CSV table of C-alpha atoms and ligand atoms in Angstrom, one decimal:
chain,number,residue,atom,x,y,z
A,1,UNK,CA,-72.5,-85.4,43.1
A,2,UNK,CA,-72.3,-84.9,39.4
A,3,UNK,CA,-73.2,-80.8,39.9
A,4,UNK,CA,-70.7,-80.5,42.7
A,5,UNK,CA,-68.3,-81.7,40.3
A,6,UNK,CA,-69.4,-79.5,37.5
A,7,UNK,CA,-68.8,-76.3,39.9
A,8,UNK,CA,-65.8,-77.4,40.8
A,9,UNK,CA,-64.7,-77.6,37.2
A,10,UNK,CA,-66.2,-73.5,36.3
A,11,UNK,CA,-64.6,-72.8,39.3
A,12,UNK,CA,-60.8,-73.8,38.3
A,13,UNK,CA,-61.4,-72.8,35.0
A,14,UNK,CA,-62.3,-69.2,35.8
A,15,UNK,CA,-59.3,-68.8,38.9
A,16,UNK,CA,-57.0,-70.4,35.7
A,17,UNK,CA,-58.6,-67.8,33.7
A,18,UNK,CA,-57.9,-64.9,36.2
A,19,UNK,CA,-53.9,-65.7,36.5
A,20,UNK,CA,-53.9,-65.6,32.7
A,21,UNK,CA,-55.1,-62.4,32.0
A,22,UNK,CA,-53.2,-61.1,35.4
A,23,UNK,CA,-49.9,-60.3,32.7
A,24,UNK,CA,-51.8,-58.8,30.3
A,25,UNK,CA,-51.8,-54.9,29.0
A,26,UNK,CA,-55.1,-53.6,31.1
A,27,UNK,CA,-52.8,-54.5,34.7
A,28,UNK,CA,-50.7,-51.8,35.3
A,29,UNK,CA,-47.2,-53.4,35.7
A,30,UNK,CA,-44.8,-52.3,38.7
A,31,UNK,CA,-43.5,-53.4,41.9
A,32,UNK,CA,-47.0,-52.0,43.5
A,33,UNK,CA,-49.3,-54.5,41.5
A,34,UNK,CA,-47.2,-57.5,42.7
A,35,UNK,CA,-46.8,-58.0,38.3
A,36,UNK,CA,-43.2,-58.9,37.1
A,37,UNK,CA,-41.9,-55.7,35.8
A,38,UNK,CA,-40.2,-55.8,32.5
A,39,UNK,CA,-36.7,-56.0,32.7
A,40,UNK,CA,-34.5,-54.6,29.8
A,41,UNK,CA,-30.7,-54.4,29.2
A,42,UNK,CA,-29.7,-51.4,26.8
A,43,UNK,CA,-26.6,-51.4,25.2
A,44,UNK,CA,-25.8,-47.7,23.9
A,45,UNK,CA,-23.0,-47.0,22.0
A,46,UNK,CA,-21.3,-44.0,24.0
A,47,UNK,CA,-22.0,-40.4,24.6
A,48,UNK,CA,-20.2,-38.9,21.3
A,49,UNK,CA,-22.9,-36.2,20.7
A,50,UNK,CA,-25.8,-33.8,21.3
A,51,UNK,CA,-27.8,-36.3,20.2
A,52,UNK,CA,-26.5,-39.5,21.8
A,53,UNK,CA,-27.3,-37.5,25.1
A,54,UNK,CA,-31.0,-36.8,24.2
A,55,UNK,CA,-31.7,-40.6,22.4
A,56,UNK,CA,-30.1,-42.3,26.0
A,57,UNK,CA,-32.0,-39.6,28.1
A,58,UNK,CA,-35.3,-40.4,26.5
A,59,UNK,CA,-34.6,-44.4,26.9
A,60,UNK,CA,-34.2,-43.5,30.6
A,61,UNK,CA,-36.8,-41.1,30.9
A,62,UNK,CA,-39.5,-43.7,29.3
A,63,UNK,CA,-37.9,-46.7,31.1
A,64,UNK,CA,-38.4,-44.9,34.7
A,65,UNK,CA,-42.0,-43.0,33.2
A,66,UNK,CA,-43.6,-47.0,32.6
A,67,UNK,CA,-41.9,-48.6,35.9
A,68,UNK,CA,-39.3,-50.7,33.8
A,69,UNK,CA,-36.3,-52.5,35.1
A,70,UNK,CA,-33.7,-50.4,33.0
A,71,UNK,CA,-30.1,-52.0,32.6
A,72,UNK,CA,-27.7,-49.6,30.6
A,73,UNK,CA,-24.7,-50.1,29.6
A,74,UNK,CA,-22.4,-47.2,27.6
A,75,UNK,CA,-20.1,-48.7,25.5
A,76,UNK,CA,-17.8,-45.3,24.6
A,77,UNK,CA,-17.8,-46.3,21.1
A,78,UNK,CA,-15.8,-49.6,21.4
A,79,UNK,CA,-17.9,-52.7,20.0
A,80,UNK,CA,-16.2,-55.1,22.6
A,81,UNK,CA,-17.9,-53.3,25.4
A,82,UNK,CA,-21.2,-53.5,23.8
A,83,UNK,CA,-20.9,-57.2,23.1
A,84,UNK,CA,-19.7,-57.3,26.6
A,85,UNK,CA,-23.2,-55.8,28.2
A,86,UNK,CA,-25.2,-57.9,25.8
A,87,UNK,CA,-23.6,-61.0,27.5
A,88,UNK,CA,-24.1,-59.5,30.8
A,89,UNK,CA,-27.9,-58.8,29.8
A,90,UNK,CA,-28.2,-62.6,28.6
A,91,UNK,CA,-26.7,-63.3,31.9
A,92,UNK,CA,-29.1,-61.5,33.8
A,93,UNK,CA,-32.0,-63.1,32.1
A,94,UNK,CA,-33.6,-59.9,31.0
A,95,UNK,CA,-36.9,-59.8,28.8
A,96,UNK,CA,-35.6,-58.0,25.7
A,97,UNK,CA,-32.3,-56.2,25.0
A,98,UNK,CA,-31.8,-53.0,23.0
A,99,UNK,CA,-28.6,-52.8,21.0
A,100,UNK,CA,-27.5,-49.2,19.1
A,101,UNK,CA,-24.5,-51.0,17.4
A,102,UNK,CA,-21.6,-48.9,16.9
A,103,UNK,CA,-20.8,-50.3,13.6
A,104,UNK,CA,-22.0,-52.3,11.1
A,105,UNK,CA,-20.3,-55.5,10.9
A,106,UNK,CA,-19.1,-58.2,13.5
A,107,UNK,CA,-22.3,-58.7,15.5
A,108,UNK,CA,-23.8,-62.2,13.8
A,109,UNK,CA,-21.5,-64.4,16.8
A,110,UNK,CA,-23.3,-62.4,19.7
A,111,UNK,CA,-26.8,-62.0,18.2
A,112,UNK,CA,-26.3,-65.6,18.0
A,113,UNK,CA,-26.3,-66.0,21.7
A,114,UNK,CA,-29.1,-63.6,22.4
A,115,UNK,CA,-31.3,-65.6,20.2
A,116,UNK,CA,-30.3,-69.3,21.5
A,117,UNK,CA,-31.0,-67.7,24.9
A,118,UNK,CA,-34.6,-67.3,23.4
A,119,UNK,CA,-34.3,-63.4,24.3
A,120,UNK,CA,-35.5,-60.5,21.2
A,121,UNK,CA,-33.4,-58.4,20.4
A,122,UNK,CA,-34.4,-54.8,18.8
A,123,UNK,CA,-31.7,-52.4,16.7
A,124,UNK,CA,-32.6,-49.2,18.3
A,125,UNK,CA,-31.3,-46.2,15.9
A,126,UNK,CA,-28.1,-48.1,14.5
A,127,UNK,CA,-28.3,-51.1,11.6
A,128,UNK,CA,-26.7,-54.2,12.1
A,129,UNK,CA,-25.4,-56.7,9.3
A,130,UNK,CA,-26.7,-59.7,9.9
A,131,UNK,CA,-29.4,-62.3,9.0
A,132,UNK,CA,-32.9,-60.4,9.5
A,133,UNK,CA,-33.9,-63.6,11.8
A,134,UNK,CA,-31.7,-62.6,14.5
A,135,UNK,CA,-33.2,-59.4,15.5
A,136,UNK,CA,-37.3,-58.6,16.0
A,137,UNK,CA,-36.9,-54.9,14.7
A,138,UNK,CA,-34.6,-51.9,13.5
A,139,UNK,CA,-36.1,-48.8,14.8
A,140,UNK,CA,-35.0,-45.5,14.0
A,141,UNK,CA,-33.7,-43.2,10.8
A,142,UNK,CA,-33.5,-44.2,7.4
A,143,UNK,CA,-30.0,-42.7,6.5
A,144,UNK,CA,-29.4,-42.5,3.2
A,145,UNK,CA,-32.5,-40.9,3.2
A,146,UNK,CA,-30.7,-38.2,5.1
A,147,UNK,CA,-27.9,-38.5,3.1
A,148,UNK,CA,-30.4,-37.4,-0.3
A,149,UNK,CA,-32.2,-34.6,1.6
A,150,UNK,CA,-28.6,-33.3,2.3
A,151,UNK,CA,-27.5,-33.3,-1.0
A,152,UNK,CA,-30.2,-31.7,-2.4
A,153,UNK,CA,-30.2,-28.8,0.1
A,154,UNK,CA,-26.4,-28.2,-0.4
A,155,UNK,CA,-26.8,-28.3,-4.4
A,156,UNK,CA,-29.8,-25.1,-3.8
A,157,UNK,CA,-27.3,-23.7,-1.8
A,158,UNK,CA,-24.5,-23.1,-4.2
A,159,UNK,CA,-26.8,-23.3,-7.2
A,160,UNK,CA,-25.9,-26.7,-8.3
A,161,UNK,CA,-22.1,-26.2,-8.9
A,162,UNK,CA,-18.8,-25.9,-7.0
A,163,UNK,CA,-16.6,-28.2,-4.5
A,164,UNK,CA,-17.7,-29.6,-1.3
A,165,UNK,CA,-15.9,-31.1,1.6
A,166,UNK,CA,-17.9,-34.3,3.5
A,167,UNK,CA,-16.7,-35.0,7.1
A,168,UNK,CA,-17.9,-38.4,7.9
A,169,UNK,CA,-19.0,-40.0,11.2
A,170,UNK,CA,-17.3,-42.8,12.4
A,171,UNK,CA,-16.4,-45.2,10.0
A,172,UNK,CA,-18.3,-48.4,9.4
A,173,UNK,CA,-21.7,-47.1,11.3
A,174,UNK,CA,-24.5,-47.6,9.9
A,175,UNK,CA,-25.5,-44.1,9.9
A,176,UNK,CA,-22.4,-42.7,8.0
A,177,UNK,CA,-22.3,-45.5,5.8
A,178,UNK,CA,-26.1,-44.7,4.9
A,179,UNK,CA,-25.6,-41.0,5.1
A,180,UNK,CA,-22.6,-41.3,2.6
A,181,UNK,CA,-23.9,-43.7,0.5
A,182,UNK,CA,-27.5,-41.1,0.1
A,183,UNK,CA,-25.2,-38.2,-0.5
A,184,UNK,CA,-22.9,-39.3,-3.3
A,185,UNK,CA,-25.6,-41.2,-4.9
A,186,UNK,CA,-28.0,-37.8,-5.4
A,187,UNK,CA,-24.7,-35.9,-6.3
A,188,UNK,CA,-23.8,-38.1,-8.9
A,189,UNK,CA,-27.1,-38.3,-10.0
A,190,UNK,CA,-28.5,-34.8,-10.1
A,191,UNK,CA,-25.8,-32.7,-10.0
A,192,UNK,CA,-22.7,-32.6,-12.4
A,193,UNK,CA,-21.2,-30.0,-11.2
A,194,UNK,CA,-20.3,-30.5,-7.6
A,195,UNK,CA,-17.2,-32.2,-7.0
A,196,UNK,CA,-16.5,-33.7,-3.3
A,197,UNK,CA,-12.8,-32.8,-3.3
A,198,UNK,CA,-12.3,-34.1,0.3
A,199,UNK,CA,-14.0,-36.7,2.4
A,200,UNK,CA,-12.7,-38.0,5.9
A,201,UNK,CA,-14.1,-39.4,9.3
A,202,UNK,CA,-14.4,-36.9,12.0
A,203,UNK,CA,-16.2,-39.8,14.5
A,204,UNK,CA,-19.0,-37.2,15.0
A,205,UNK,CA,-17.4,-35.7,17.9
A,206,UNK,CA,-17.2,-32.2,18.0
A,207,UNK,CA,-13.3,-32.1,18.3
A,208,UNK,CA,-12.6,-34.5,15.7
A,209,UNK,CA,-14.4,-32.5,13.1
A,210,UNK,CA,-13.0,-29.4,14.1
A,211,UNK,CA,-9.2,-30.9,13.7
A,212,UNK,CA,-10.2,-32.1,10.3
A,213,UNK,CA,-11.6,-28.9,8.9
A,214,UNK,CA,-8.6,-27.8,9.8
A,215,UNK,CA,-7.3,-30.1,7.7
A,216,UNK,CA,-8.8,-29.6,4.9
A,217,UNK,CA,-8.7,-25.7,5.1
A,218,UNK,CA,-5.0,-26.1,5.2
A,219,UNK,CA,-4.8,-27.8,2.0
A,220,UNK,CA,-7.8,-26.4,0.0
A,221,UNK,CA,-9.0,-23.1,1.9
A,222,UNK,CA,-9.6,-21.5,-1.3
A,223,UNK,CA,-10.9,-23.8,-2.8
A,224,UNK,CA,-13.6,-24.5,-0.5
A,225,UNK,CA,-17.8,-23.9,-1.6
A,226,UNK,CA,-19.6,-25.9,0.8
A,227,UNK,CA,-19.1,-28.8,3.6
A,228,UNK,CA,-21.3,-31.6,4.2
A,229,UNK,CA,-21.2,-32.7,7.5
A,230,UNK,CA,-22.7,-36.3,8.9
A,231,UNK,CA,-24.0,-34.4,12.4
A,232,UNK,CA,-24.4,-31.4,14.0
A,233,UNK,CA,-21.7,-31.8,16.5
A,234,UNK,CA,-19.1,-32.1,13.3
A,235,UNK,CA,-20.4,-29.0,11.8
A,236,UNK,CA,-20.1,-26.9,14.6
A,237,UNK,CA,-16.6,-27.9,15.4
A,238,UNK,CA,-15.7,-27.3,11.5
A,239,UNK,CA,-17.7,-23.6,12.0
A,240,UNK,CA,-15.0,-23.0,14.4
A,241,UNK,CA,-12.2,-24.1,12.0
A,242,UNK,CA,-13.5,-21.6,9.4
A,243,UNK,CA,-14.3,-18.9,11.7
A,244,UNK,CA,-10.6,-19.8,12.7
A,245,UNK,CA,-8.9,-19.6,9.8
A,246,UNK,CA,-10.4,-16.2,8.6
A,247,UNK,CA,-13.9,-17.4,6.6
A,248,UNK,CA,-17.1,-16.8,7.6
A,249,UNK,CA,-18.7,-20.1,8.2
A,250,UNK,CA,-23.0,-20.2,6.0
A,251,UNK,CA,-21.7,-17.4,3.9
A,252,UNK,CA,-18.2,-18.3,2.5
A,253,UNK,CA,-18.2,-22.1,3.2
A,254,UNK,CA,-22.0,-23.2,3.3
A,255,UNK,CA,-22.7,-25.7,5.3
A,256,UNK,CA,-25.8,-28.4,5.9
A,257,UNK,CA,-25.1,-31.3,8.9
A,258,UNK,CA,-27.7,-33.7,9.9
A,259,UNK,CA,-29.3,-34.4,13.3
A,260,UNK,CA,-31.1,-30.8,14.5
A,261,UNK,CA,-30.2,-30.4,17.7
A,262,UNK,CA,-30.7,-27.0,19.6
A,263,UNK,CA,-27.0,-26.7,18.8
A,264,UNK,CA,-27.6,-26.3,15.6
A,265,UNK,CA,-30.2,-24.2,15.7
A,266,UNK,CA,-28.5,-21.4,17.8
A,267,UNK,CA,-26.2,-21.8,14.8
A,268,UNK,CA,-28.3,-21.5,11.9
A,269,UNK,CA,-29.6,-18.1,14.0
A,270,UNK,CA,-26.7,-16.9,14.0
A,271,UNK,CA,-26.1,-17.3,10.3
A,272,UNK,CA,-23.5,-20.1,10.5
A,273,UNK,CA,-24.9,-23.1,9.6
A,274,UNK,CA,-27.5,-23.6,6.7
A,275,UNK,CA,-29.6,-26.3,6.7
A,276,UNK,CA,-29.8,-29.3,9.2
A,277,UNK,CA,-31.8,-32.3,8.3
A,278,UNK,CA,-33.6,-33.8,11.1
A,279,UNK,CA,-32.9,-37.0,12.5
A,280,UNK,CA,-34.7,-37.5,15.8
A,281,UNK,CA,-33.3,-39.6,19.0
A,282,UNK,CA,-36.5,-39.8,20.9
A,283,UNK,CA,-36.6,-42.8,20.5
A,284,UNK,CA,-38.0,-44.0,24.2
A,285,UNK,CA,-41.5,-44.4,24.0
A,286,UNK,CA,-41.6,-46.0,20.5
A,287,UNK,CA,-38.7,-48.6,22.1
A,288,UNK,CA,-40.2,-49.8,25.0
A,289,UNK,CA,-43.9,-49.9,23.0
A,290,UNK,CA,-42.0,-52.6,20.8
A,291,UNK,CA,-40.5,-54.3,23.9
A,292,UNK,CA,-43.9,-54.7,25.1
A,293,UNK,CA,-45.6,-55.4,22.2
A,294,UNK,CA,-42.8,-58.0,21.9
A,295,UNK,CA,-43.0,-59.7,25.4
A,296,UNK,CA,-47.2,-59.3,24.8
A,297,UNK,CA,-46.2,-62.0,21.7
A,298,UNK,CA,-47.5,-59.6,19.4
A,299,UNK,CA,-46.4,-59.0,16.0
A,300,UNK,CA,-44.1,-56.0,15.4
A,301,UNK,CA,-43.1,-54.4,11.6
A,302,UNK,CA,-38.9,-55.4,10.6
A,303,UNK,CA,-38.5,-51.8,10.5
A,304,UNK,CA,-40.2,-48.9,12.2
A,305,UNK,CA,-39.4,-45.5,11.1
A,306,UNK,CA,-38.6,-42.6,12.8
A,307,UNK,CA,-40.6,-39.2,11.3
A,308,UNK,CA,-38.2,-36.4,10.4
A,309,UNK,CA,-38.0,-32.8,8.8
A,310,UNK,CA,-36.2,-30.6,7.2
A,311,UNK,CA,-34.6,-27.1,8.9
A,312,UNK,CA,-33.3,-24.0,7.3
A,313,UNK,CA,-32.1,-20.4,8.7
A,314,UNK,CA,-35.4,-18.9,8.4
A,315,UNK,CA,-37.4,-20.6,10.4
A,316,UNK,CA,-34.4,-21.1,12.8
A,317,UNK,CA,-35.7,-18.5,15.4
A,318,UNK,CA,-39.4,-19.8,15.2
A,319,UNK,CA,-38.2,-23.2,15.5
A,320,UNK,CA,-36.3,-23.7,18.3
A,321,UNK,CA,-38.1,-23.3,21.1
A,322,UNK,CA,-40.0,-26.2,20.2
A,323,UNK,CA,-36.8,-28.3,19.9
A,324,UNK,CA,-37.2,-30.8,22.9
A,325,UNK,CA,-33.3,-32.0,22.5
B,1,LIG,O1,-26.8,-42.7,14.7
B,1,LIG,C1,-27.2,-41.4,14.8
B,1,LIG,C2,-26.0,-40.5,14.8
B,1,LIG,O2,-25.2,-40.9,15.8
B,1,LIG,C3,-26.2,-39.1,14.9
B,1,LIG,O3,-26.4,-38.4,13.7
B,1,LIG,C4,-24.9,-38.6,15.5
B,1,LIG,O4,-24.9,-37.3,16.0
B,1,LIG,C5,-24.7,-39.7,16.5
B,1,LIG,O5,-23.6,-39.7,17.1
């Protein structure tokens, strides 16, 4: 009697052991397994550039690549629609949600929610400012970072003296604000003799920048060395102001963006753009290894940076067939 109890006991035991490990990493996940797949809602800020194409592309790509349950929201740069997906997402109940916040500020009552609904939350490519306890991770660029490299490539360029114009991306993300803050920091640092004589948002669109080079060229055409722009997009719009207004844009007007995007480097071949200083949004993989890491109740670092380079016109050509976005 006694032994017959015994085996019943190893025998509960191990079948309680089996639907344990049955969620684990080693099971592949996906409707065929019979697992739950993960389910993650993605709230991306809009579709403003180059780059915003090729970060949302590779969330896609990797979310369809590992069998996740992908819900995406694009938010066209308004903050209300993104706080309206993430309460959608905490509707829907999903495992984690990824945020790219469009600006800075304003997010603390909605991160609230996500947290009392006991779902992670991960700042993919955009910072947030709020209490550190309301998000698992930021991943992506560290922008003033950027902001340095850029200054220092632009000071080479017109040997440390001279004015510059900055066009800014949109005002209050994290990514301008960083980029900005990099910049001015290293010019007032370093380099005396380099005054910004202009500075305005172009919302790193394309158009935008273009219509404020414009701008700027109306008013201090002449007076012009170099131009600073926040991304590629920007830069290549403001190329087309110069070219526009009679200049030739990487020879009379120098000119280092940020991002490197294929764009860009079709530019710098073509001698119109200088220097772009990478910031990379293939971000996929590394976002939905933290998501699973994260549902897995594993650890995961507060911030998890994204490698990036450097580009100039020589190695344009050699470059860019290597450029995935
Ligand atoms: O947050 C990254 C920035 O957002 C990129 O530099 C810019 O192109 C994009 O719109």
């Amino acid at each position: 009697m006694k032994v017959k109890k015994l085996l019943s006991l190893v025998l509960a035991s191990a079948m309680a052991l089996s639907i344990g490990c049955s969620g684990g990493k080693e099971e592949p996940k996906g409707e065929d397994s019979g697992d739950k797949k993960l389910v993650v809602g993605y709230a991306q800020l809009g579709a403003e550039s180059e780059w915003r194409t090729a970060c949302t592309n590779s969330v896609k790509e990797e979310a369809a690549k590992r069998g996740v349950d992908l819900k995406f929201s694009d938010a066209q740069q308004k903050q209300e629609n993104q706080i309206k997906a993430i309460r959608s997402f905490i509707a829907q109940g999903v495992d984690v949600i990824g945020v790219s916040p469009v600006v800075e500020s304003g997010w603390e009552t909605v991160f609230k929610e996500v947290k009392d609904a006991g779902i992670p939350l991960v700042l993919v490519d955009r910072k947030a400012d709020v209490p550190e306890d309301l998000y698992a991770c930021y991943l992506g660029s560290d922008f003033v970072d950027e902001g340095i490299k850029a200054a220092d490539e632009l000071a080479k360029l017109i040997d440390g003296k001279g004015n510059i114009v900055e066009l800014q991306g949109t005002v209050g993300s994290s990514a301008a604000v960083g980029r900005q803050e990099g910049f001015l920091q290293r010019i007032n640092e370093k380099y005396p003799d380099i005054k910004i004589i202009k500075s305005q948002t172009g919302d790193f669109t394309r158009a935008k920048g273009k219509e404020v080079m414009e701008a700027f060229l109306k008013s201090d055409g002449e007076n012009i060395q170099a131009l600073f722009a926040h991304n590629d997009d920007m830069a290549i719009g403001a190329i087309q102001a110069i070219e526009e207004y009679g200049k030739k844009p990487g020879e009379d007007i120098k000119i280092v963006s940020v991002d490197a995007v294929k764009g860009a480097f079709e530019a710098m071949i073509a001698g119109k753009l200088n220097v772009t200083v990478e910031c990379n949004p293939l971000l996929g993989p590394q976002f939905f290894d933290v998501c699973e890491d994260i549902v897995a109740g594993k650890e995961v670092p507060k911030v998890i940076p994204s490698e990036e380079g450097v580009f100039r016109q020589d190695t344009a050509a050699q470059e860019l067939p290597n450029r995935k976005y």
